Amino acid sequence: MFEALLPGAGAWIDGAPGLLRQWFWWIAAAAILYGAWRSHWRSRYVRLMRRTFEATNLFVKPRKDKMFPQLISLSATEDDLYYVFRYRLRPGMTVPQFEEKKKFFEATFHAEAKGFGKAGIVTIKVKKQKRPVPPTSSEQSA
């Protein structure tokens, strides 16, 4: 049947298991690299920030889609004590919005946070040394 539709398809279908076996290790390596990228601290922190922006309504909603601030840079080496996030603000956003939401950044990262900026750039610094999370009442009784 395949031979009538696609001449030479039978040989290709017969060779498919060999072709898949040949590409298995490349696909497995790509999956491992994707997992390593996904768990890397930079992408994890960017996802945490995006989730915090979502929770605190720090975005512009011009039509249907949400526009978050644009990440310019994330650095762990610029400051010895802090991770430094720099964002370009979208039209309609102001720096005081971020300064007011400092406690949400602190709660997200369990560390001290600072927010400041001027013009269309906001800088958020999150301390590298995390604060200890106090135990819950169920952990204290155990």
mmCIF file of C-alpha atoms in Angstrom:
data_model
loop_
_atom_site.group_PDB
_atom_site.id
_atom_site.type_symbol
_atom_site.label_atom_id
_atom_site.label_comp_id
_atom_site.label_asym_id
_atom_site.label_seq_id
_atom_site.Cartn_x
_atom_site.Cartn_y
_atom_site.Cartn_z
ATOM 1 C CA MET A 1 0.000 0.000 0.000
ATOM 2 C CA PHE A 2 2.757 2.465 0.931
ATOM 3 C CA GLU A 3 4.658 1.473 -2.184
ATOM 4 C CA ALA A 4 1.756 2.639 -4.337
ATOM 5 C CA LEU A 5 1.486 5.997 -2.570
ATOM 6 C CA LEU A 6 5.179 6.709 -2.075
ATOM 7 C CA PRO A 7 7.655 4.716 -4.143
ATOM 8 C CA GLY A 8 10.567 3.683 -1.925
ATOM 9 C CA ALA A 9 8.622 4.254 1.318
ATOM 10 C CA GLY A 10 8.803 0.576 2.235
ATOM 11 C CA ALA A 11 12.592 0.689 2.444
ATOM 12 C CA TRP A 12 12.440 3.847 4.539
ATOM 13 C CA ILE A 13 9.896 2.319 6.958
ATOM 14 C CA ASP A 14 12.006 -0.835 7.257
ATOM 15 C CA GLY A 15 15.030 1.317 8.132
ATOM 16 C CA ALA A 16 13.195 3.503 10.697
ATOM 17 C CA PRO A 17 14.239 1.483 13.812
ATOM 18 C CA GLY A 18 17.877 1.745 12.782
ATOM 19 C CA LEU A 19 17.507 5.462 12.165
ATOM 20 C CA LEU A 20 15.860 5.965 15.571
ATOM 21 C CA ARG A 21 18.610 3.946 17.251
ATOM 22 C CA GLN A 22 21.188 6.170 15.582
ATOM 23 C CA TRP A 23 19.514 9.382 16.847
ATOM 24 C CA PHE A 24 18.622 8.095 20.336
ATOM 25 C CA TRP A 25 21.807 9.374 22.011
ATOM 26 C CA TRP A 26 21.526 12.793 20.386
ATOM 27 C CA ILE A 27 17.935 13.136 21.553
ATOM 28 C CA ALA A 28 18.866 11.942 25.060
ATOM 29 C CA ALA A 29 21.767 14.435 25.237
ATOM 30 C CA ALA A 30 19.490 17.259 24.085
ATOM 31 C CA ALA A 31 16.943 16.347 26.776
ATOM 32 C CA ILE A 32 19.653 16.352 29.461
ATOM 33 C CA LEU A 33 20.979 19.727 28.289
ATOM 34 C CA TYR A 34 17.461 21.159 28.315
ATOM 35 C CA GLY A 35 16.971 19.886 31.877
ATOM 36 C CA ALA A 36 20.270 21.426 32.962
ATOM 37 C CA TRP A 37 19.319 24.756 31.371
ATOM 38 C CA ARG A 38 15.870 24.648 32.970
ATOM 39 C CA SER A 39 17.311 24.078 36.437
ATOM 40 C CA HIS A 40 20.109 26.642 36.108
ATOM 41 C CA TRP A 41 19.924 29.389 38.735
ATOM 42 C CA ARG A 42 19.625 32.210 36.196
ATOM 43 C CA SER A 43 16.560 30.850 34.446
ATOM 44 C CA ARG A 44 15.073 29.819 37.796
ATOM 45 C CA TYR A 45 15.484 33.351 39.177
ATOM 46 C CA VAL A 46 14.032 34.919 36.037
ATOM 47 C CA ARG A 47 11.001 32.612 36.330
ATOM 48 C CA LEU A 48 10.653 33.546 40.023
ATOM 49 C CA MET A 49 10.724 37.238 39.123
ATOM 50 C CA ARG A 50 8.135 36.764 36.388
ATOM 51 C CA ARG A 51 5.890 34.903 38.857
ATOM 52 C CA THR A 52 6.345 37.740 41.366
ATOM 53 C CA PHE A 53 5.471 40.329 38.707
ATOM 54 C CA GLU A 54 2.330 38.315 37.951
ATOM 55 C CA ALA A 55 1.344 38.103 41.633
ATOM 56 C CA THR A 56 1.909 41.808 42.294
ATOM 57 C CA ASN A 57 0.354 43.086 39.046
ATOM 58 C CA LEU A 58 3.625 44.651 37.912
ATOM 59 C CA PHE A 59 2.825 44.487 34.240
ATOM 60 C CA VAL A 60 1.117 46.510 31.553
ATOM 61 C CA LYS A 61 -1.953 45.027 29.919
ATOM 62 C CA PRO A 62 -2.488 47.098 26.766
ATOM 63 C CA ARG A 63 -4.801 44.672 25.004
ATOM 64 C CA LYS A 64 -5.094 40.954 25.615
ATOM 65 C CA ASP A 65 -1.491 40.005 26.282
ATOM 66 C CA LYS A 66 0.486 41.000 29.343
ATOM 67 C CA MET A 67 3.718 42.926 28.888
ATOM 68 C CA PHE A 68 6.230 42.398 31.659
ATOM 69 C CA PRO A 69 9.292 44.571 32.166
ATOM 70 C CA GLN A 70 12.076 43.579 29.764
ATOM 71 C CA LEU A 71 15.060 41.917 31.460
ATOM 72 C CA ILE A 72 18.253 43.729 30.461
ATOM 73 C CA SER A 73 20.734 41.892 32.656
ATOM 74 C CA LEU A 74 21.062 39.507 35.580
ATOM 75 C CA SER A 75 24.440 39.473 37.260
ATOM 76 C CA ALA A 76 25.930 37.606 40.192
ATOM 77 C CA THR A 77 29.387 39.155 39.777
ATOM 78 C CA GLU A 78 28.544 42.875 39.642
ATOM 79 C CA ASP A 79 27.980 43.052 43.398
ATOM 80 C CA ASP A 80 29.522 40.657 45.915
ATOM 81 C CA LEU A 81 26.492 40.652 48.215
ATOM 82 C CA TYR A 82 23.580 40.890 45.778
ATOM 83 C CA TYR A 83 22.164 39.409 42.597
ATOM 84 C CA VAL A 84 21.459 42.405 40.349
ATOM 85 C CA PHE A 85 18.405 42.382 38.070
ATOM 86 C CA ARG A 86 18.036 45.253 35.581
ATOM 87 C CA TYR A 87 14.752 45.764 33.786
ATOM 88 C CA ARG A 88 13.651 48.184 31.077
ATOM 89 C CA LEU A 89 10.190 49.436 31.915
ATOM 90 C CA ARG A 90 7.381 49.241 29.397
ATOM 91 C CA PRO A 91 5.317 52.361 28.660
ATOM 92 C CA GLY A 92 2.902 52.861 31.530
ATOM 93 C CA MET A 93 5.197 51.488 34.252
ATOM 94 C CA THR A 94 6.880 53.603 36.908
ATOM 95 C CA VAL A 95 9.844 53.021 39.204
ATOM 96 C CA PRO A 96 7.824 53.693 42.409
ATOM 97 C CA GLN A 97 5.617 50.699 41.544
ATOM 98 C CA PHE A 98 8.645 48.465 42.047
ATOM 99 C CA GLU A 99 9.872 50.267 45.148
ATOM 100 C CA GLU A 100 6.482 49.712 46.811
ATOM 101 C CA LYS A 101 6.541 45.959 46.077
ATOM 102 C CA LYS A 102 9.896 45.325 47.776
ATOM 103 C CA LYS A 103 8.375 43.028 50.403
ATOM 104 C CA PHE A 104 7.064 40.700 47.683
ATOM 105 C CA PHE A 105 10.554 40.287 46.221
ATOM 106 C CA GLU A 106 11.892 39.590 49.712
ATOM 107 C CA ALA A 107 9.221 36.958 50.302
ATOM 108 C CA THR A 108 9.887 35.288 46.953
ATOM 109 C CA PHE A 109 13.643 34.955 47.415
ATOM 110 C CA HIS A 110 13.704 34.701 51.250
ATOM 111 C CA ALA A 111 16.342 37.417 51.247
ATOM 112 C CA GLU A 112 16.707 41.166 51.601
ATOM 113 C CA ALA A 113 15.797 43.088 48.442
ATOM 114 C CA LYS A 114 16.303 46.644 47.218
ATOM 115 C CA GLY A 115 14.486 48.320 44.357
ATOM 116 C CA PHE A 116 15.510 51.594 42.768
ATOM 117 C CA GLY A 117 15.979 53.215 39.396
ATOM 118 C CA LYS A 118 15.577 56.266 37.231
ATOM 119 C CA ALA A 119 14.038 57.034 33.865
ATOM 120 C CA GLY A 120 12.995 53.785 32.207
ATOM 121 C CA ILE A 121 15.401 51.426 34.001
ATOM 122 C CA VAL A 122 14.709 49.759 37.340
ATOM 123 C CA THR A 123 17.345 47.841 39.303
ATOM 124 C CA ILE A 124 16.347 45.184 41.804
ATOM 125 C CA LYS A 125 19.033 43.791 44.093
ATOM 126 C CA VAL A 126 18.395 40.532 45.945
ATOM 127 C CA LYS A 127 20.833 39.494 48.656
ATOM 128 C CA LYS A 128 22.739 36.276 47.926
ATOM 129 C CA GLN A 129 22.712 35.184 51.570
ATOM 130 C CA LYS A 130 19.201 33.927 52.249
ATOM 131 C CA ARG A 131 17.432 34.606 55.513
ATOM 132 C CA PRO A 132 16.575 31.511 57.508
ATOM 133 C CA VAL A 133 12.933 30.588 57.084
ATOM 134 C CA PRO A 134 11.253 30.346 60.503
ATOM 135 C CA PRO A 135 9.855 26.892 61.273
ATOM 136 C CA THR A 136 6.110 26.433 61.154
ATOM 137 C CA SER A 137 4.129 25.470 64.248
ATOM 138 C CA SER A 138 3.821 21.853 63.042
ATOM 139 C CA GLU A 139 7.620 21.591 62.724
ATOM 140 C CA GLN A 140 8.134 23.049 66.207
ATOM 141 C CA SER A 141 5.851 20.519 67.883
ATOM 142 C CA ALA A 142 7.585 17.533 66.232
#
